[in-house]
Short mmCIF file of C-alpha atoms in Angstrom, two decimals:
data_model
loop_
_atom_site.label_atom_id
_atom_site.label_comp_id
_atom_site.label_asym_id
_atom_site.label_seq_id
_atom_site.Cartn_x
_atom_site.Cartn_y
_atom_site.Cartn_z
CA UNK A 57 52.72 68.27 6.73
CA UNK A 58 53.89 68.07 10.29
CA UNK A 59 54.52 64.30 9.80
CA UNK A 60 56.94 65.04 7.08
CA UNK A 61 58.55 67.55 9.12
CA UNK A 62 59.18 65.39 12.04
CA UNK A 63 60.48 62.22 10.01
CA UNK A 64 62.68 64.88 8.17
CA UNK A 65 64.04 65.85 11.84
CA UNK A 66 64.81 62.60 13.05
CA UNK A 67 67.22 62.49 9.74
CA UNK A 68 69.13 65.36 10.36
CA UNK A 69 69.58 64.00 14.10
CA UNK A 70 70.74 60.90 12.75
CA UNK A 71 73.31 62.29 10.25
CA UNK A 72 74.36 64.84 12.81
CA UNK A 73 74.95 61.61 15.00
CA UNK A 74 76.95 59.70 12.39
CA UNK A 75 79.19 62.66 11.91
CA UNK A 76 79.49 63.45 15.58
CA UNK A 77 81.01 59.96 16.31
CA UNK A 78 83.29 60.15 13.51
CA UNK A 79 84.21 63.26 14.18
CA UNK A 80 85.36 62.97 17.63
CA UNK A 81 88.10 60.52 18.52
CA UNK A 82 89.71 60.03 22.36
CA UNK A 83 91.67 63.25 21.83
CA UNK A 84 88.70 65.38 20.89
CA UNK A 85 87.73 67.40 17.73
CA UNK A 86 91.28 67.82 15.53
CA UNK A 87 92.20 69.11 12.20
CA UNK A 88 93.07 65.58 10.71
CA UNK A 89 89.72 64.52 12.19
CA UNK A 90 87.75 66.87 10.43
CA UNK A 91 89.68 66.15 7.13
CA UNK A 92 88.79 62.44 7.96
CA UNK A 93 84.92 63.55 8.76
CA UNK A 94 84.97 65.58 5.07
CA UNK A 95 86.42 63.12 2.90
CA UNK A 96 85.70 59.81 4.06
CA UNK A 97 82.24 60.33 6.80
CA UNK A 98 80.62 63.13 4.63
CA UNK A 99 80.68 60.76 1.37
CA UNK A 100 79.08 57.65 3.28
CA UNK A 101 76.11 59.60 4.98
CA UNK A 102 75.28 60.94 1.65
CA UNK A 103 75.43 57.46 -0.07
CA UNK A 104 73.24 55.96 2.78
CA UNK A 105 70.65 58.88 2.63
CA UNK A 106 70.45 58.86 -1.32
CA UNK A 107 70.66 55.18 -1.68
CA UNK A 108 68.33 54.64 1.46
CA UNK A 109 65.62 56.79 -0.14
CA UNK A 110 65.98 55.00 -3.25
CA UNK A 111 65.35 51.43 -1.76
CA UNK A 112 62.72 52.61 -0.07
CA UNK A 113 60.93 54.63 -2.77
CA UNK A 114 61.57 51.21 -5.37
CA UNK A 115 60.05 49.45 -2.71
CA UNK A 116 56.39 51.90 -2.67
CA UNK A 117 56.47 51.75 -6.23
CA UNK A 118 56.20 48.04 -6.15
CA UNK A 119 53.56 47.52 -3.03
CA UNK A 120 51.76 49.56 -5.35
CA UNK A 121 52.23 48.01 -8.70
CA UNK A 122 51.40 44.59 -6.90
CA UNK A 123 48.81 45.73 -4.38
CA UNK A 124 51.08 43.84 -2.06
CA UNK A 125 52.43 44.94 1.33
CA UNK A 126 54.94 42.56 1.44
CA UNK A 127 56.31 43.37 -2.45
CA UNK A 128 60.37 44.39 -2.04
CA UNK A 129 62.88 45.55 -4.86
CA UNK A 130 64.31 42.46 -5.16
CA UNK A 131 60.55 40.61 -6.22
CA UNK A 132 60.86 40.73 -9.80
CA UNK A 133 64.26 40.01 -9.65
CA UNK A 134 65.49 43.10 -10.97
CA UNK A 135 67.84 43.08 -7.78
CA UNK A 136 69.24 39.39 -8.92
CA UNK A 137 69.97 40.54 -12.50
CA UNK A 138 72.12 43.55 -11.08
CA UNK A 139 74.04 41.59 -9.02
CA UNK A 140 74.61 38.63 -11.86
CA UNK A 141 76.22 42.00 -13.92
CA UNK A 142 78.22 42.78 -11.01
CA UNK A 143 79.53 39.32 -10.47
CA UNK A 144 80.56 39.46 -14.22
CA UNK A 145 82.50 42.76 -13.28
CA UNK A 146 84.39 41.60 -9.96
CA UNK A 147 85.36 37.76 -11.04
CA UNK A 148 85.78 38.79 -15.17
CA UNK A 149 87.88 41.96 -14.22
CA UNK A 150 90.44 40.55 -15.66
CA UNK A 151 89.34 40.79 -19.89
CA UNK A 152 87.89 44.57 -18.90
CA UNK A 153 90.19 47.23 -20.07
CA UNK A 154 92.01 49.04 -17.51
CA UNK A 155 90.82 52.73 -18.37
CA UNK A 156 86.95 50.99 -17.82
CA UNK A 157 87.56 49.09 -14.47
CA UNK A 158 86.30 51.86 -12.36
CA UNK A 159 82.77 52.02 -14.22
CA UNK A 160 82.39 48.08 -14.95
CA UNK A 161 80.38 47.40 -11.83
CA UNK A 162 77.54 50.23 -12.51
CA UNK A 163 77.40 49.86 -16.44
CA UNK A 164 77.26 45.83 -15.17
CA UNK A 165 74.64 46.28 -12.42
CA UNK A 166 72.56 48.70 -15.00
CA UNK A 167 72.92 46.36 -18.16
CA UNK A 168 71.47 43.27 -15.31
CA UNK A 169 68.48 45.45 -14.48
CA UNK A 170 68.03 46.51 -17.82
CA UNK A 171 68.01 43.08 -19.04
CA UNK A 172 65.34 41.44 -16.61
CA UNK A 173 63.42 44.53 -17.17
CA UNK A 174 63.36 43.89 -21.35
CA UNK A 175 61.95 40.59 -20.25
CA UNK A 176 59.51 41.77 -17.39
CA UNK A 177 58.33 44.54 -20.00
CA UNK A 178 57.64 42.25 -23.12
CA UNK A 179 55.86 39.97 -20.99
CA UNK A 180 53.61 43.08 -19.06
CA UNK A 181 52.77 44.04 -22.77
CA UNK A 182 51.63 40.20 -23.41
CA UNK A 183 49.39 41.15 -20.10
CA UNK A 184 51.21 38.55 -17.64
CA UNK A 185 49.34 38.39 -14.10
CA UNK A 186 50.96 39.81 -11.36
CA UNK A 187 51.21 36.18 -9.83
CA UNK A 188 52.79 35.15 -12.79
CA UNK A 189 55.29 37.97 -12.47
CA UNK A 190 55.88 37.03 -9.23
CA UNK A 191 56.62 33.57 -9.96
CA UNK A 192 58.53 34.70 -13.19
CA UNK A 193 60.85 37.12 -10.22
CA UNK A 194 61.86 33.89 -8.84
CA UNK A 195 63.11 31.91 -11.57
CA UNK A 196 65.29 34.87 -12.72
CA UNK A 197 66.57 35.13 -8.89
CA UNK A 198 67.18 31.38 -9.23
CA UNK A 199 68.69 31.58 -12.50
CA UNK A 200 71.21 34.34 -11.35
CA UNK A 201 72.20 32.81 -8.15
CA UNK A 202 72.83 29.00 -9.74
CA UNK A 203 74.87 31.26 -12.54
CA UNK A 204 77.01 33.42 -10.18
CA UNK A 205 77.72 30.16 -8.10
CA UNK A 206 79.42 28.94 -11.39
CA UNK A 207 81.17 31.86 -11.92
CA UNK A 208 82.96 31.52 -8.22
CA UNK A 209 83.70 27.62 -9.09
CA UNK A 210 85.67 28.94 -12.06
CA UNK A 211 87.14 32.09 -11.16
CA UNK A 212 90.26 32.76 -8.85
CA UNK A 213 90.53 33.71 -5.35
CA UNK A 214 90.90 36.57 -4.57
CA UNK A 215 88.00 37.83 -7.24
CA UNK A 216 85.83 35.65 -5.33
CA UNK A 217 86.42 37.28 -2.24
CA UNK A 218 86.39 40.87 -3.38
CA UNK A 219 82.74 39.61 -5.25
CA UNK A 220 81.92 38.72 -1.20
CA UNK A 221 82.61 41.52 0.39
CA UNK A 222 80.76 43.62 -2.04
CA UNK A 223 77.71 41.16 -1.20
CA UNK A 224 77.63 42.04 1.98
CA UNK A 225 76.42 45.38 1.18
CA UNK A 226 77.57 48.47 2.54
CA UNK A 227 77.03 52.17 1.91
CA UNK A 228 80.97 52.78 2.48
CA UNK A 229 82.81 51.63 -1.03
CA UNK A 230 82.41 55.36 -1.84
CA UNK A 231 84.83 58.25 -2.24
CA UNK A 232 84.53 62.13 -2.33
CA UNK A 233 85.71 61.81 -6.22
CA UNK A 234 83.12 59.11 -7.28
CA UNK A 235 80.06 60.80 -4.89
CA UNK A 236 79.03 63.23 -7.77
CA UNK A 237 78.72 60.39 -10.38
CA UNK A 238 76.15 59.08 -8.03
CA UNK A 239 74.53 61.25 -6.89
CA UNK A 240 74.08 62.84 -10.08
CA UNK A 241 72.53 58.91 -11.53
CA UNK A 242 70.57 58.35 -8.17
CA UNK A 243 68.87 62.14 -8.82
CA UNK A 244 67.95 61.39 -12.65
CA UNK A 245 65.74 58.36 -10.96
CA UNK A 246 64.13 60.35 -8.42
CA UNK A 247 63.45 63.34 -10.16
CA UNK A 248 61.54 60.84 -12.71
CA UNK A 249 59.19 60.05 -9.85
CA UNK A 250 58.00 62.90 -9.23
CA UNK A 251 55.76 62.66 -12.15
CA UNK A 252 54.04 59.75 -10.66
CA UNK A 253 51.72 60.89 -7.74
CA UNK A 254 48.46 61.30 -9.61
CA UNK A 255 48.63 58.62 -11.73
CA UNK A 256 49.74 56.62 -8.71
CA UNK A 257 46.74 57.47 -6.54
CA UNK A 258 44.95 56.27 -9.38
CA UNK A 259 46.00 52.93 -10.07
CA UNK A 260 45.90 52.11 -6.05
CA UNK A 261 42.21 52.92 -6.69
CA UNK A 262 42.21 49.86 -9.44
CA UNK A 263 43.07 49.79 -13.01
CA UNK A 264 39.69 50.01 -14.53
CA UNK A 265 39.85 53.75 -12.25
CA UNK A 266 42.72 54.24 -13.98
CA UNK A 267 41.99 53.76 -17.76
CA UNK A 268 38.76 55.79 -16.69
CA UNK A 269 40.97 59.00 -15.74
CA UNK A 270 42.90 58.26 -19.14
CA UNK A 271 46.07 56.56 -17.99
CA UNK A 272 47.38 54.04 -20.23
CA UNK A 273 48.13 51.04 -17.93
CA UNK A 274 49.93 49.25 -19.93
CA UNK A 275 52.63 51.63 -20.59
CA UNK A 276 52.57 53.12 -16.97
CA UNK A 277 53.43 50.03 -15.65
CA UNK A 278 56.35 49.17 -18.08
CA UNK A 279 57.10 52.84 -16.50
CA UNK A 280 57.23 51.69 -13.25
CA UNK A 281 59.50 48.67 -13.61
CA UNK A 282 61.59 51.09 -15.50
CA UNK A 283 62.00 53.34 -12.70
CA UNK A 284 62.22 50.84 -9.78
CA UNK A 285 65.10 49.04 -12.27
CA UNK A 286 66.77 51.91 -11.95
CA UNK A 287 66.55 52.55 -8.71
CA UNK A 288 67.42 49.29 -7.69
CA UNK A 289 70.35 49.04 -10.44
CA UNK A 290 72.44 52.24 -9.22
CA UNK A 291 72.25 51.16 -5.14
CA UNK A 292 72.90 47.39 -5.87
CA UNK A 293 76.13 48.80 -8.46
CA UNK A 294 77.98 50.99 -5.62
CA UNK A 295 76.40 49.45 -1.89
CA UNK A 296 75.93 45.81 -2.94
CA UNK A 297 72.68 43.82 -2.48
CA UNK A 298 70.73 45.79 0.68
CA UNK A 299 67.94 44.27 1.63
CA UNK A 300 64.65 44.92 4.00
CA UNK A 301 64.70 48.42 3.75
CA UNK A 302 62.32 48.43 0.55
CA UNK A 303 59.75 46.55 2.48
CA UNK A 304 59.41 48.02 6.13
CA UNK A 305 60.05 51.81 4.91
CA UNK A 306 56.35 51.94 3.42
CA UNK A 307 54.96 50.96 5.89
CA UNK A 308 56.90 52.79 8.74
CA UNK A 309 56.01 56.07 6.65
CA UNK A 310 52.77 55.13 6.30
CA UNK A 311 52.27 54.66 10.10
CA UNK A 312 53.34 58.07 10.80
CA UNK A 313 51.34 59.88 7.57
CA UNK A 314 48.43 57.84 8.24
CA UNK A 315 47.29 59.26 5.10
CA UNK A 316 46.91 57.78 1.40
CA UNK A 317 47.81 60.41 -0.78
CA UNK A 318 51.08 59.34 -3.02
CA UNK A 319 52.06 63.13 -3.22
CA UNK A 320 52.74 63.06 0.65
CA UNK A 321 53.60 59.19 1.02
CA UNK A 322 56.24 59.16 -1.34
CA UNK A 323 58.52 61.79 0.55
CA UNK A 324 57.82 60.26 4.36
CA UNK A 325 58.68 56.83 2.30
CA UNK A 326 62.07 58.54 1.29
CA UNK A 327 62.83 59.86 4.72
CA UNK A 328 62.53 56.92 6.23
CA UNK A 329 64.49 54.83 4.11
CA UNK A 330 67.43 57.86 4.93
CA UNK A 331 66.66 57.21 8.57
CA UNK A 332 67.08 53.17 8.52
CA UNK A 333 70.34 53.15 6.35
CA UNK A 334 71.94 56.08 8.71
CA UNK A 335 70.40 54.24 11.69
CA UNK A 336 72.49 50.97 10.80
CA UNK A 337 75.66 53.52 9.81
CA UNK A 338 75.30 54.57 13.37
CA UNK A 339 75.57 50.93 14.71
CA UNK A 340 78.42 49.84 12.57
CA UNK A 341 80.10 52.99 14.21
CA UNK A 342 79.19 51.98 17.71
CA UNK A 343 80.10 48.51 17.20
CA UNK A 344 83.08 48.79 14.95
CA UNK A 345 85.18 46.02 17.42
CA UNK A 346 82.66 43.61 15.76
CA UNK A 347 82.96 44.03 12.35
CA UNK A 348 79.47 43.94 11.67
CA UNK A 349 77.79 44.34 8.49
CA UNK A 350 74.84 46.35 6.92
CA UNK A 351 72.61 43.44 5.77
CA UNK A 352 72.89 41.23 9.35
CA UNK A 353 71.41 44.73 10.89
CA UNK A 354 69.26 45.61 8.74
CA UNK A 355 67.64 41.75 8.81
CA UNK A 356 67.92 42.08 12.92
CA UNK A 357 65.91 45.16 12.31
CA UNK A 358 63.51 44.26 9.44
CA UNK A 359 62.45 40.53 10.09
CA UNK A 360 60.84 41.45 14.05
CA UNK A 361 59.24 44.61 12.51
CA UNK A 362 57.62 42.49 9.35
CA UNK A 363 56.57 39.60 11.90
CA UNK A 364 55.08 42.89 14.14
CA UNK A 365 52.97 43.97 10.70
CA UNK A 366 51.62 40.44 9.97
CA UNK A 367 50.58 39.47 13.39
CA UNK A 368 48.36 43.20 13.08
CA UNK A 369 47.50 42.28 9.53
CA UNK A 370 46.11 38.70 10.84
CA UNK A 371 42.54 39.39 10.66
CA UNK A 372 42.61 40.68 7.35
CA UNK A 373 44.99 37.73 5.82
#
């Protein structure tokens, strides 16, 4: 328990931190500051601690499913259907209806995830290897990217540039009005997971474990896919494509829990997912003047600290 408690401190420093800067400008704490901190800051440290957590939780759900430390939300290629529907949002805004502009990218990203997972689920029912999965995560990533490139050949401008910006990935396209919409969707998904501990704990026994203790495999891991779909569906529709927190947040939490039991994993994994996307907020802040963005940090961050886990991992590769 005091792991938890000390990951969940160095969060609340780190939003206190992201507020502070924001909050003070070069003539000090003043009322259109705090009206800026309130309506613009408060909305983007919520997005990065919800849709942090989320990334990060996808991602433990899926080292799991594979028995893979390396697995990330964007494996099965649930992350490269998303961003296909968002591409048909941005650069096809044009044929959308006005009064439906401002949900097309979510309903988009969800009806993407929703659609590799149909595929990913019929094929988990046929009993498709993992491997095979993996392989299968590819050629929809593939697929999607060769796609979306001829959607930018064909499509004007300025759509092509607003679809670029938004795959940069950021956890600042929100406002105070659309923060309740998602936080509201990104709650439905995590509230689902807390049904999984002890089935979890389970299946990273093995499967035959498991079936023993009465799970039904089969359907728990359509279950899972569902989830991490989800999860993956609503961060990818408002923050664009973030990568490389799904992968090292496991295994960060992990590090400091040095313990195996789902029911005490799965929070740590969520705090520290919080922590990495309000640690990059904080850079962006510092180096504004730069013009930075989320994914180049997150990569200087995640790449040294994966390379750091395989060269400990080498004698057991």
């Amino acid at each position: 328990m005091r792991p938890l408690i000390t990951i969940f401190s160095f969060l609340l420093i780190t939003g206190l931190l992201s507020l502070v800067l924001f909050a003070y400008g070069d003539a000090g704490f003043t009322l259109s500051n705090e009206v800026v901190l309130w309506q613009l800051r408060f909305p983007k440290i919520i997005v990065a601690i919800m849709a942090g957590g989320m990334l990060a939780s996808s991602g433990l759900l899926l080292q799991v499913f594979f028995q893979n430390p390396l697995a990330g939300p964007d494996l099965l290629g649930i992350n490269a259907g998303s961003c296909l529907g968002v591409a048909i949002a941005i650069m096809g805004a044009s044929f959308i209806p006005a009064g439906l502009v401002e949900i097309s990218q979510p309903v988009m990203a969800m009806l993407g995830a929703l659609a590799v997972f149909l595929i990913l689920g019929f094929l988990v029912q046929k009993n498709l290897s993992r491997i095979s999965l993996l392989i299968l995560g590819l050629l929809i990533a593939n697929f999607t990217s060769s796609f979306i490139s001829i959607l930018v050949s064909m499509t004007p401008s300025l759509q092509v540039k607003n679809f670029l910006v938004w795959s940069m990935g950021s956890f600042q396209g929100l406002t105070i009005v659309e923060l309740p919409l998602f936080v509201t969707l990104a709650s439905i998904g995590l509230v689902s997971m807390l049904f999984l501990p002890k089935k979890l704990n389970q299946f990273i026994i093995g499967e035959n474990y498991a079936k023993s203790m009465g799970v039904n495999v089969r359907t728990f891991k359509i279950i899972l896919i569902l989830i991490c779909s989800y999860l993956v569906a609503i961060v990818t529709a408002y923050c664009g494509p973030i990568g490389f927190i799904g992968i090292i947040a496991p295994h960060i939490a992990r590090s400091f829990i040095k313990r195996s039991d789902i029911s005490l994993v799965m929070p740590a994994v969520f705090l520290v997912g919080s922590i990495l996307a309000l640690f990059t907020e904080l850079i962006l802040i510092i180096t504004s003047p730069y013009s930075l963005t989320t994914n180049s940090i997150l990569g200087l961050i995640g790449a040294p600290l994966i390379a750091i886990y395989l060269y400990k991992e080498r004698r057991m590769l």
